[in-house]
């Protein structure tokens, strides 16, 4: 075939390039010499004539035609032969946004003959270019296990100080460092160092409890000074003390008189008081309450110093009295008995505090009444002594901290302490008010030493001594619980477990 007959093919190649045709691997351009796949024909373009075939080239029926079910031969396009590629340089991928033509796939033998679609224009979806779409591939992540640096490692500046360490769980609340001396910090002896960070109430009571101890302690000390002033510095007070000192033993009921007479011996009071104090100290030592032992030592010293006021305080002569004109306030035996009971109440665990408070209050009451009934002291002396002991005890509790408190994990509320403490405080206040009312009723006859005032004076003495004992031990019981067992989660469930030892 001459060159004039190839003109339509060249024109067709130009039209094909305008239609977006690009050569594929294994194909040549339409202007080339051979094509493995038939050229795409768009609608409206002239159909190119068939290419000339040499006599040696086999026909479609001879090459690979397969008969269909009716016996007609179905032409099968020749298989694509991939073009040889260089082993050193891979073919460059096209980054053009020009749509690529679909490559015809081999047709099965039993499929109908393909038809040429000329009624519609094919729609090609372009593949977006990575650079045009500004898409970046995700970098691969490599995880390397952490290995602690050693001193000879490059760039090692030493461990961070403890103050600059940041917790992984929270940056606001301070955390306990779970390494190093934490196991020692969780012990009772070192709670101040280890547990003050997560729970400050683990090492000291609430500020409100401390304020209550100071306020009530000062109030009791002031009340003791007021009692001394009314009983010693006034004429009616001296007359009241002298009447009770003379008549109290005969005015007591028989059951109470028998109990009072059991404590009239000085040796009995000393032995019982020392026994109570020794038991309290032993319990505190067994419980490893070392700070509490120091508090009790200071408390004992203050009580002993208060007894020395007997030789310092004056007693003016205002009335003719039958008792000794010398000063007898405060009562040393009453201070000893009440202080020993307070030591026991503060030293025992929570479950025994209410019982010990009741026993201590009863023991202090009987001791005070026995001293007046045996004519060793006046009513003013014993009431003043009870209030002094209560005041020093509450001031001592204001300085409770660390091992002066209950052990971590055992702090909880106590129904017995709440009930007994409330009853004792309320009963002490009510009885004191009634005893004050009796004094107000007999006050006009005290200056005359009238006989009708004797029964009222003795009844008022029993009530006022009972009120002082109940009020002192009720306050000690309640404030000991507040300062020793502040209610917190850590105090209830205990400290976190220590790290395992290697």
GROMACS .gro file of C-alpha atoms in nm:
model
  502
    1UNK     CA    1   0.000   0.000   0.000
    2UNK     CA    2   0.137   0.342  -0.091
    3UNK     CA    3   0.189   0.641   0.136
    4UNK     CA    4  -0.135   0.812   0.032
    5UNK     CA    5  -0.337   0.540   0.186
    6UNK     CA    6  -0.169   0.600   0.528
    7UNK     CA    7  -0.283   0.961   0.554
    8UNK     CA    8  -0.609   0.888   0.735
    9UNK     CA    9  -0.416   0.694   0.995
   10UNK     CA   10  -0.186   0.986   1.066
   11UNK     CA   11  -0.483   1.218   1.094
   12UNK     CA   12  -0.647   0.974   1.318
   13UNK     CA   13  -0.339   0.974   1.544
   14UNK     CA   14  -0.357   1.348   1.572
   15UNK     CA   15  -0.721   1.330   1.662
   16UNK     CA   16  -0.643   1.064   1.913
   17UNK     CA   17  -0.386   1.284   2.086
   18UNK     CA   18  -0.643   1.560   2.108
   19UNK     CA   19  -0.888   1.319   2.263
   20UNK     CA   20  -0.640   1.246   2.542
   21UNK     CA   21  -0.484   0.924   2.425
   22UNK     CA   22  -0.141   0.848   2.572
   23UNK     CA   23   0.079   0.555   2.482
   24UNK     CA   24   0.092   0.271   2.736
   25UNK     CA   25   0.379   0.034   2.807
   26UNK     CA   26   0.404  -0.211   2.519
   27UNK     CA   27   0.230   0.024   2.273
   28UNK     CA   28   0.352   0.269   2.016
   29UNK     CA   29   0.195   0.585   1.899
   30UNK     CA   30  -0.072   0.570   1.626
   31UNK     CA   31   0.183   0.706   1.385
   32UNK     CA   32   0.410   0.413   1.461
   33UNK     CA   33   0.447   0.096   1.277
   34UNK     CA   34   0.250  -0.148   1.490
   35UNK     CA   35  -0.008  -0.147   1.771
   36UNK     CA   36  -0.086  -0.425   2.015
   37UNK     CA   37  -0.428  -0.281   2.102
   38UNK     CA   38  -0.683  -0.122   1.869
   39UNK     CA   39  -0.696   0.256   1.875
   40UNK     CA   40  -0.977   0.429   2.058
   41UNK     CA   41  -1.238   0.585   1.830
   42UNK     CA   42  -1.445   0.875   1.951
   43UNK     CA   43  -1.788   0.964   1.831
   44UNK     CA   44  -1.793   1.172   1.518
   45UNK     CA   45  -1.445   1.086   1.401
   46UNK     CA   46  -1.390   0.894   1.073
   47UNK     CA   47  -1.324   0.526   1.105
   48UNK     CA   48  -0.974   0.447   0.980
   49UNK     CA   49  -0.937   0.184   0.710
   50UNK     CA   50  -0.792  -0.149   0.811
   51UNK     CA   51  -0.417  -0.173   0.806
   52UNK     CA   52  -0.267  -0.376   0.518
   53UNK     CA   53  -0.171  -0.728   0.606
   54UNK     CA   54   0.114  -0.911   0.456
   55UNK     CA   55   0.059  -1.249   0.295
   56UNK     CA   56   0.255  -1.413   0.575
   57UNK     CA   57   0.034  -1.265   0.851
   58UNK     CA   58  -0.243  -1.505   0.950
   59UNK     CA   59  -0.603  -1.399   0.957
   60UNK     CA   60  -0.813  -1.369   1.270
   61UNK     CA   61  -0.988  -1.694   1.199
   62UNK     CA   62  -0.655  -1.868   1.160
   63UNK     CA   63  -0.490  -1.695   1.458
   64UNK     CA   64  -0.730  -1.736   1.740
   65UNK     CA   65  -1.089  -1.730   1.632
   66UNK     CA   66  -1.321  -1.949   1.829
   67UNK     CA   67  -1.658  -2.056   1.705
   68UNK     CA   68  -1.959  -1.946   1.907
   69UNK     CA   69  -2.259  -2.159   1.979
   70UNK     CA   70  -2.402  -2.091   1.629
   71UNK     CA   71  -2.079  -2.179   1.454
   72UNK     CA   72  -1.969  -1.824   1.375
   73UNK     CA   73  -1.616  -1.729   1.453
   74UNK     CA   74  -1.563  -1.471   1.728
   75UNK     CA   75  -1.256  -1.258   1.683
   76UNK     CA   76  -1.024  -1.252   1.983
   77UNK     CA   77  -0.784  -0.959   2.013
   78UNK     CA   78  -0.421  -1.053   2.029
   79UNK     CA   79  -0.263  -1.076   2.374
   80UNK     CA   80  -0.060  -0.783   2.491
   81UNK     CA   81   0.310  -0.831   2.489
   82UNK     CA   82   0.484  -0.614   2.750
   83UNK     CA   83   0.761  -0.404   2.614
   84UNK     CA   84   1.106  -0.486   2.737
   85UNK     CA   85   1.217  -0.263   3.023
   86UNK     CA   86   1.560  -0.164   3.123
   87UNK     CA   87   1.697  -0.343   3.428
   88UNK     CA   88   1.863  -0.031   3.555
   89UNK     CA   89   1.602   0.241   3.506
   90UNK     CA   90   1.231   0.173   3.576
   91UNK     CA   91   0.978   0.344   3.352
   92UNK     CA   92   0.885   0.687   3.479
   93UNK     CA   93   0.528   0.716   3.593
   94UNK     CA   94   0.320   0.984   3.429
   95UNK     CA   95   0.229   1.276   3.655
   96UNK     CA   96  -0.002   1.430   3.402
   97UNK     CA   97  -0.365   1.473   3.485
   98UNK     CA   98  -0.461   1.356   3.132
   99UNK     CA   99  -0.711   1.065   3.154
  100UNK     CA  100  -0.577   0.726   3.046
  101UNK     CA  101  -0.771   0.511   2.797
  102UNK     CA  102  -0.907   0.178   2.907
  103UNK     CA  103  -0.705  -0.121   2.788
  104UNK     CA  104  -0.915  -0.391   2.624
  105UNK     CA  105  -0.917  -0.717   2.816
  106UNK     CA  106  -0.918  -1.064   2.654
  107UNK     CA  107  -1.265  -1.186   2.566
  108UNK     CA  108  -1.383  -1.530   2.660
  109UNK     CA  109  -1.463  -1.778   2.390
  110UNK     CA  110  -1.835  -1.798   2.469
  111UNK     CA  111  -1.890  -1.420   2.507
  112UNK     CA  112  -2.066  -1.222   2.233
  113UNK     CA  113  -1.862  -1.020   1.993
  114UNK     CA  114  -1.763  -0.674   2.115
  115UNK     CA  115  -1.937  -0.383   1.955
  116UNK     CA  116  -1.799  -0.037   1.899
  117UNK     CA  117  -1.981   0.225   2.105
  118UNK     CA  118  -2.026   0.541   1.907
  119UNK     CA  119  -2.339   0.684   2.066
  120UNK     CA  120  -2.177   0.831   2.382
  121UNK     CA  121  -1.847   0.978   2.491
  122UNK     CA  122  -1.653   0.768   2.746
  123UNK     CA  123  -1.606   0.929   3.090
  124UNK     CA  124  -1.260   0.894   3.241
  125UNK     CA  125  -1.195   0.973   3.611
  126UNK     CA  126  -0.849   1.124   3.648
  127UNK     CA  127  -0.626   1.001   3.930
  128UNK     CA  128  -0.524   1.301   4.144
  129UNK     CA  129  -0.160   1.380   4.153
  130UNK     CA  130   0.000   1.375   4.501
  131UNK     CA  131   0.169   1.704   4.446
  132UNK     CA  132  -0.137   1.874   4.295
  133UNK     CA  133  -0.361   1.759   4.583
  134UNK     CA  134  -0.096   1.852   4.840
  135UNK     CA  135  -0.110   1.507   4.992
  136UNK     CA  136   0.187   1.380   5.185
  137UNK     CA  137   0.237   1.013   5.271
  138UNK     CA  138   0.224   0.923   5.642
  139UNK     CA  139   0.572   0.866   5.779
  140UNK     CA  140   0.644   0.534   5.937
  141UNK     CA  141   0.667   0.531   6.319
  142UNK     CA  142   0.938   0.346   6.499
  143UNK     CA  143   0.902   0.267   6.870
  144UNK     CA  144   1.217   0.222   7.068
  145UNK     CA  145   1.198   0.087   7.426
  146UNK     CA  146   1.316   0.328   7.691
  147UNK     CA  147   1.649   0.251   7.845
  148UNK     CA  148   1.772   0.447   8.146
  149UNK     CA  149   2.083   0.646   8.086
  150UNK     CA  150   2.397   0.571   8.269
  151UNK     CA  151   2.661   0.810   8.387
  152UNK     CA  152   2.890   0.731   8.093
  153UNK     CA  153   2.616   0.788   7.834
  154UNK     CA  154   2.656   1.099   7.614
  155UNK     CA  155   2.446   1.394   7.722
  156UNK     CA  156   2.374   1.257   8.071
  157UNK     CA  157   2.332   1.546   8.314
  158UNK     CA  158   2.238   1.346   8.619
  159UNK     CA  159   1.893   1.263   8.766
  160UNK     CA  160   1.631   1.532   8.802
  161UNK     CA  161   1.579   1.675   9.151
  162UNK     CA  162   1.274   1.556   9.338
  163UNK     CA  163   1.117   1.903   9.328
  164UNK     CA  164   1.115   1.909   8.944
  165UNK     CA  165   0.963   1.567   8.885
  166UNK     CA  166   0.621   1.574   8.721
  167UNK     CA  167   0.362   1.309   8.783
  168UNK     CA  168   0.213   1.129   8.485
  169UNK     CA  169  -0.135   1.121   8.633
  170UNK     CA  170  -0.185   1.473   8.759
  171UNK     CA  171   0.007   1.797   8.751
  172UNK     CA  172  -0.202   1.973   9.014
  173UNK     CA  173  -0.203   1.739   9.314
  174UNK     CA  174   0.132   1.634   9.456
  175UNK     CA  175   0.213   1.269   9.417
  176UNK     CA  176   0.414   1.035   9.633
  177UNK     CA  177   0.726   0.913   9.461
  178UNK     CA  178   0.680   0.532   9.445
  179UNK     CA  179   1.049   0.465   9.461
  180UNK     CA  180   1.318   0.497   9.717
  181UNK     CA  181   1.222   0.546  10.081
  182UNK     CA  182   0.843   0.523  10.036
  183UNK     CA  183   0.827   0.197  10.226
  184UNK     CA  184   0.983   0.369  10.525
  185UNK     CA  185   0.759   0.674  10.487
  186UNK     CA  186   0.447   0.458  10.515
  187UNK     CA  187   0.548   0.339  10.859
  188UNK     CA  188   0.393   0.496  11.164
  189UNK     CA  189   0.724   0.653  11.264
  190UNK     CA  190   0.768   0.838  10.932
  191UNK     CA  191   0.415   0.938  10.839
  192UNK     CA  192   0.508   1.304  10.858
  193UNK     CA  193   0.737   1.261  10.558
  194UNK     CA  194   0.546   1.019  10.338
  195UNK     CA  195   0.173   1.084  10.383
  196UNK     CA  196   0.155   1.460  10.434
  197UNK     CA  197   0.150   1.516  10.058
  198UNK     CA  198  -0.151   1.306   9.951
  199UNK     CA  199  -0.350   1.368  10.271
  200UNK     CA  200  -0.246   1.645  10.516
  201UNK     CA  201  -0.498   1.514  10.771
  202UNK     CA  202  -0.291   1.198  10.796
  203UNK     CA  203  -0.036   1.383  11.009
  204UNK     CA  204  -0.238   1.649  11.191
  205UNK     CA  205  -0.603   1.710  11.283
  206UNK     CA  206  -0.829   1.968  11.126
  207UNK     CA  207  -0.773   2.329  11.216
  208UNK     CA  208  -1.125   2.353  11.356
  209UNK     CA  209  -1.052   2.070  11.601
  210UNK     CA  210  -0.735   2.241  11.716
  211UNK     CA  211  -0.921   2.569  11.768
  212UNK     CA  212  -1.190   2.392  11.969
  213UNK     CA  213  -0.928   2.236  12.194
  214UNK     CA  214  -0.764   2.572  12.259
  215UNK     CA  215  -1.091   2.757  12.318
  216UNK     CA  216  -1.244   2.498  12.553
  217UNK     CA  217  -0.913   2.447  12.732
  218UNK     CA  218  -0.879   2.818  12.806
  219UNK     CA  219  -1.244   2.831  12.911
  220UNK     CA  220  -1.192   2.552  13.164
  221UNK     CA  221  -0.881   2.718  13.304
  222UNK     CA  222  -1.068   3.047  13.331
  223UNK     CA  223  -1.358   2.867  13.503
  224UNK     CA  224  -1.116   2.718  13.757
  225UNK     CA  225  -0.984   3.064  13.836
  226UNK     CA  226  -1.342   3.191  13.871
  227UNK     CA  227  -1.434   2.909  14.107
  228UNK     CA  228  -1.131   2.985  14.322
  229UNK     CA  229  -1.215   3.355  14.333
  230UNK     CA  230  -1.581   3.293  14.432
  231UNK     CA  231  -1.492   3.034  14.698
  232UNK     CA  232  -1.190   3.209  14.853
  233UNK     CA  233  -1.216   3.580  14.784
  234UNK     CA  234  -1.582   3.628  14.889
  235UNK     CA  235  -1.743   3.594  15.233
  236UNK     CA  236  -2.039   3.391  15.107
  237UNK     CA  237  -1.795   3.159  14.934
  238UNK     CA  238  -1.605   3.093  15.253
  239UNK     CA  239  -1.931   3.033  15.444
  240UNK     CA  240  -2.048   2.791  15.173
  241UNK     CA  241  -1.722   2.592  15.186
  242UNK     CA  242  -1.729   2.576  15.565
  243UNK     CA  243  -2.089   2.447  15.582
  244UNK     CA  244  -2.027   2.173  15.325
  245UNK     CA  245  -1.695   2.077  15.486
  246UNK     CA  246  -1.881   2.018  15.813
  247UNK     CA  247  -2.204   1.849  15.694
  248UNK     CA  248  -2.138   1.669  15.364
  249UNK     CA  249  -2.057   1.323  15.502
  250UNK     CA  250  -2.384   1.300  15.698
  251UNK     CA  251  -2.600   1.431  15.409
  252UNK     CA  252  -2.494   1.171  15.152
  253UNK     CA  253  -2.723   0.876  15.073
  254UNK     CA  254  -2.615   0.544  15.223
  255UNK     CA  255  -2.520   0.385  14.887
  256UNK     CA  256  -2.311   0.685  14.787
  257UNK     CA  257  -2.156   0.717  15.135
  258UNK     CA  258  -2.033   0.355  15.114
  259UNK     CA  259  -1.864   0.417  14.781
  260UNK     CA  260  -1.709   0.741  14.899
  261UNK     CA  261  -1.562   0.582  15.208
  262UNK     CA  262  -1.372   0.334  14.994
  263UNK     CA  263  -1.149   0.618  14.874
  264UNK     CA  264  -1.095   0.807  15.196
  265UNK     CA  265  -0.746   0.660  15.242
  266UNK     CA  266  -0.471   0.852  15.068
  267UNK     CA  267  -0.279   0.537  14.976
  268UNK     CA  268  -0.583   0.393  14.798
  269UNK     CA  269  -0.615   0.699  14.574
  270UNK     CA  270  -0.244   0.697  14.493
  271UNK     CA  271  -0.233   0.325  14.410
  272UNK     CA  272  -0.541   0.337  14.184
  273UNK     CA  273  -0.423   0.654  14.010
  274UNK     CA  274  -0.073   0.521  13.945
  275UNK     CA  275  -0.218   0.194  13.812
  276UNK     CA  276  -0.441   0.381  13.567
  277UNK     CA  277  -0.151   0.595  13.449
  278UNK     CA  278   0.080   0.295  13.402
  279UNK     CA  279  -0.183   0.110  13.200
  280UNK     CA  280  -0.231   0.416  12.979
  281UNK     CA  281   0.142   0.458  12.917
  282UNK     CA  282   0.182   0.087  12.841
  283UNK     CA  283  -0.105   0.092  12.592
  284UNK     CA  284   0.039   0.397  12.417
  285UNK     CA  285   0.379   0.230  12.393
  286UNK     CA  286   0.231  -0.093  12.257
  287UNK     CA  287   0.041   0.106  11.995
  288UNK     CA  288   0.364   0.291  11.908
  289UNK     CA  289   0.206   0.631  11.979
  290UNK     CA  290   0.536   0.802  12.055
  291UNK     CA  291   0.415   1.157  12.002
  292UNK     CA  292   0.126   1.085  12.237
  293UNK     CA  293   0.368   0.967  12.503
  294UNK     CA  294   0.547   1.299  12.478
  295UNK     CA  295   0.217   1.482  12.511
  296UNK     CA  296   0.127   1.283  12.820
  297UNK     CA  297   0.462   1.361  12.979
  298UNK     CA  298   0.407   1.735  12.926
  299UNK     CA  299   0.050   1.704  13.052
  300UNK     CA  300   0.166   1.530  13.370
  301UNK     CA  301   0.426   1.800  13.430
  302UNK     CA  302   0.165   2.074  13.393
  303UNK     CA  303  -0.070   1.901  13.637
  304UNK     CA  304   0.208   1.858  13.888
  305UNK     CA  305   0.299   2.223  13.851
  306UNK     CA  306  -0.062   2.322  13.912
  307UNK     CA  307  -0.056   2.141  14.245
  308UNK     CA  308   0.222   2.374  14.355
  309UNK     CA  309  -0.027   2.663  14.344
  310UNK     CA  310  -0.144   2.550  14.686
  311UNK     CA  311   0.153   2.716  14.849
  312UNK     CA  312   0.129   3.028  14.631
  313UNK     CA  313  -0.237   3.126  14.627
  314UNK     CA  314  -0.351   3.338  14.923
  315UNK     CA  315  -0.659   3.283  15.138
  316UNK     CA  316  -0.776   3.601  15.313
  317UNK     CA  317  -0.957   3.592  15.643
  318UNK     CA  318  -1.313   3.709  15.578
  319UNK     CA  319  -1.531   3.499  15.811
  320UNK     CA  320  -1.501   3.291  16.124
  321UNK     CA  321  -1.486   2.937  15.994
  322UNK     CA  322  -1.443   2.594  16.148
  323UNK     CA  323  -1.211   2.460  15.875
  324UNK     CA  324  -0.842   2.536  15.841
  325UNK     CA  325  -0.760   2.899  15.769
  326UNK     CA  326  -0.476   2.794  15.540
  327UNK     CA  327  -0.516   2.771  15.164
  328UNK     CA  328  -0.599   2.419  15.043
  329UNK     CA  329  -0.670   2.488  14.677
  330UNK     CA  330  -0.615   2.312  14.448
  331UNK     CA  331  -0.646   1.951  14.567
  332UNK     CA  332  -0.343   1.740  14.481
  333UNK     CA  333  -0.524   1.407  14.516
  334UNK     CA  334  -0.805   1.522  14.289
  335UNK     CA  335  -0.555   1.636  14.028
  336UNK     CA  336  -0.375   1.300  14.053
  337UNK     CA  337  -0.693   1.096  14.011
  338UNK     CA  338  -0.835   1.304  13.725
  339UNK     CA  339  -0.500   1.326  13.540
  340UNK     CA  340  -0.449   0.947  13.560
  341UNK     CA  341  -0.797   0.890  13.415
  342UNK     CA  342  -0.729   1.140  13.134
  343UNK     CA  343  -0.405   0.958  13.045
  344UNK     CA  344  -0.597   0.634  13.013
  345UNK     CA  345  -0.870   0.789  12.796
  346UNK     CA  346  -0.617   0.942  12.556
  347UNK     CA  347  -0.399   0.629  12.531
  348UNK     CA  348  -0.655   0.356  12.462
  349UNK     CA  349  -0.783   0.277  12.111
  350UNK     CA  350  -1.107   0.416  11.979
  351UNK     CA  351  -1.321   0.119  12.090
  352UNK     CA  352  -1.231   0.168  12.458
  353UNK     CA  353  -1.244   0.547  12.487
  354UNK     CA  354  -1.609   0.579  12.581
  355UNK     CA  355  -1.583   0.312  12.851
  356UNK     CA  356  -1.265   0.463  12.993
  357UNK     CA  357  -1.422   0.809  12.994
  358UNK     CA  358  -1.716   0.683  13.199
  359UNK     CA  359  -1.487   0.498  13.441
  360UNK     CA  360  -1.252   0.795  13.473
  361UNK     CA  361  -1.535   1.040  13.533
  362UNK     CA  362  -1.683   0.820  13.805
  363UNK     CA  363  -1.344   0.768  13.967
  364UNK     CA  364  -1.266   1.141  13.969
  365UNK     CA  365  -1.611   1.220  14.110
  366UNK     CA  366  -1.585   0.968  14.394
  367UNK     CA  367  -1.234   1.082  14.476
  368UNK     CA  368  -1.340   1.447  14.495
  369UNK     CA  369  -1.640   1.369  14.717
  370UNK     CA  370  -1.433   1.146  14.943
  371UNK     CA  371  -1.180   1.423  15.001
  372UNK     CA  372  -1.455   1.666  15.104
  373UNK     CA  373  -1.637   1.403  15.313
  374UNK     CA  374  -1.314   1.316  15.493
  375UNK     CA  375  -1.260   1.688  15.558
  376UNK     CA  376  -0.932   1.702  15.370
  377UNK     CA  377  -1.049   1.965  15.118
  378UNK     CA  378  -1.327   2.212  15.060
  379UNK     CA  379  -1.571   2.198  14.765
  380UNK     CA  380  -1.391   2.487  14.594
  381UNK     CA  381  -1.063   2.292  14.600
  382UNK     CA  382  -1.191   1.980  14.422
  383UNK     CA  383  -1.399   2.164  14.158
  384UNK     CA  384  -1.106   2.389  14.080
  385UNK     CA  385  -0.876   2.085  14.047
  386UNK     CA  386  -1.109   1.907  13.803
  387UNK     CA  387  -1.132   2.215  13.581
  388UNK     CA  388  -0.753   2.260  13.584
  389UNK     CA  389  -0.698   1.902  13.469
  390UNK     CA  390  -0.958   1.941  13.193
  391UNK     CA  391  -0.803   2.266  13.072
  392UNK     CA  392  -0.450   2.125  13.048
  393UNK     CA  393  -0.581   1.810  12.879
  394UNK     CA  394  -0.758   2.003  12.603
  395UNK     CA  395  -0.457   2.226  12.545
  396UNK     CA  396  -0.245   1.912  12.519
  397UNK     CA  397  -0.481   1.769  12.255
  398UNK     CA  398  -0.444   2.088  12.050
  399UNK     CA  399  -0.087   1.982  11.970
  400UNK     CA  400  -0.178   1.633  11.849
  401UNK     CA  401  -0.008   1.518  11.529
  402UNK     CA  402   0.161   1.219  11.356
  403UNK     CA  403   0.190   0.932  11.606
  404UNK     CA  404  -0.022   1.116  11.858
  405UNK     CA  405  -0.316   1.025  11.635
  406UNK     CA  406  -0.476   0.691  11.560
  407UNK     CA  407  -0.297   0.467  11.314
  408UNK     CA  408  -0.368   0.510  10.944
  409UNK     CA  409  -0.638   0.269  10.830
  410UNK     CA  410  -0.816   0.253  11.167
  411UNK     CA  411  -0.968   0.599  11.173
  412UNK     CA  412  -1.344   0.596  11.162
  413UNK     CA  413  -1.644   0.737  11.343
  414UNK     CA  414  -1.760   0.582  11.669
  415UNK     CA  415  -2.123   0.568  11.775
  416UNK     CA  416  -2.030   0.498  12.136
  417UNK     CA  417  -1.809   0.805  12.156
  418UNK     CA  418  -2.074   1.024  11.998
  419UNK     CA  419  -2.348   0.904  12.232
  420UNK     CA  420  -2.145   0.895  12.553
  421UNK     CA  421  -1.967   1.223  12.481
  422UNK     CA  422  -2.290   1.403  12.396
  423UNK     CA  423  -2.465   1.273  12.707
  424UNK     CA  424  -2.173   1.364  12.933
  425UNK     CA  425  -2.132   1.716  12.796
  426UNK     CA  426  -2.505   1.787  12.790
  427UNK     CA  427  -2.557   1.634  13.134
  428UNK     CA  428  -2.264   1.828  13.278
  429UNK     CA  429  -2.400   2.158  13.149
  430UNK     CA  430  -2.755   2.088  13.273
  431UNK     CA  431  -2.640   1.972  13.616
  432UNK     CA  432  -2.409   2.273  13.649
  433UNK     CA  433  -2.698   2.505  13.568
  434UNK     CA  434  -2.917   2.339  13.830
  435UNK     CA  435  -2.637   2.352  14.089
  436UNK     CA  436  -2.591   2.723  14.013
  437UNK     CA  437  -2.963   2.774  14.059
  438UNK     CA  438  -2.944   2.613  14.406
  439UNK     CA  439  -2.656   2.843  14.500
  440UNK     CA  440  -2.857   3.142  14.389
  441UNK     CA  441  -3.147   3.024  14.605
  442UNK     CA  442  -2.939   2.985  14.925
  443UNK     CA  443  -2.712   3.288  14.870
  444UNK     CA  444  -2.918   3.522  15.101
  445UNK     CA  445  -2.886   3.282  15.396
  446UNK     CA  446  -2.516   3.206  15.358
  447UNK     CA  447  -2.408   3.532  15.513
  448UNK     CA  448  -2.623   3.449  15.817
  449UNK     CA  449  -2.523   3.083  15.821
  450UNK     CA  450  -2.891   2.993  15.830
  451UNK     CA  451  -2.979   2.634  15.899
  452UNK     CA  452  -3.212   2.605  15.598
  453UNK     CA  453  -2.913   2.657  15.368
  454UNK     CA  454  -2.728   2.343  15.482
  455UNK     CA  455  -2.919   2.083  15.276
  456UNK     CA  456  -2.913   2.307  14.968
  457UNK     CA  457  -2.539   2.366  15.005
  458UNK     CA  458  -2.463   1.994  15.026
  459UNK     CA  459  -2.689   1.914  14.728
  460UNK     CA  460  -2.532   2.194  14.524
  461UNK     CA  461  -2.184   2.060  14.606
  462UNK     CA  462  -2.265   1.710  14.479
  463UNK     CA  463  -2.419   1.855  14.164
  464UNK     CA  464  -2.134   2.095  14.090
  465UNK     CA  465  -1.866   1.829  14.144
  466UNK     CA  466  -2.060   1.585  13.925
  467UNK     CA  467  -2.109   1.851  13.656
  468UNK     CA  468  -1.738   1.937  13.653
  469UNK     CA  469  -1.638   1.571  13.623
  470UNK     CA  470  -1.890   1.497  13.346
  471UNK     CA  471  -1.805   1.811  13.151
  472UNK     CA  472  -1.429   1.759  13.171
  473UNK     CA  473  -1.430   1.396  13.062
  474UNK     CA  474  -1.701   1.451  12.802
  475UNK     CA  475  -1.493   1.723  12.635
  476UNK     CA  476  -1.174   1.516  12.659
  477UNK     CA  477  -1.352   1.218  12.502
  478UNK     CA  478  -1.502   1.416  12.214
  479UNK     CA  479  -1.195   1.622  12.131
  480UNK     CA  480  -0.964   1.324  12.160
  481UNK     CA  481  -1.170   1.152  11.892
  482UNK     CA  482  -1.167   1.464  11.673
  483UNK     CA  483  -0.793   1.510  11.695
  484UNK     CA  484  -0.696   1.143  11.678
  485UNK     CA  485  -0.928   1.025  11.399
  486UNK     CA  486  -1.011   1.295  11.144
  487UNK     CA  487  -1.239   1.135  10.887
  488UNK     CA  488  -1.057   1.106  10.554
  489UNK     CA  489  -1.035   0.835  10.287
  490UNK     CA  490  -0.673   0.768  10.361
  491UNK     CA  491  -0.735   0.752  10.735
  492UNK     CA  492  -1.020   0.507  10.680
  493UNK     CA  493  -0.874   0.267  10.421
  494UNK     CA  494  -0.508   0.308  10.510
  495UNK     CA  495  -0.194   0.405  10.328
  496UNK     CA  496  -0.112   0.271   9.979
  497UNK     CA  497   0.084  -0.053   9.979
  498UNK     CA  498   0.458  -0.034   9.979
  499UNK     CA  499   0.640  -0.128   9.656
  500UNK     CA  500   0.765  -0.485   9.644
  501UNK     CA  501   1.120  -0.538   9.756
  502UNK     CA  502   1.361  -0.659   9.491
   0.00000   0.00000   0.00000
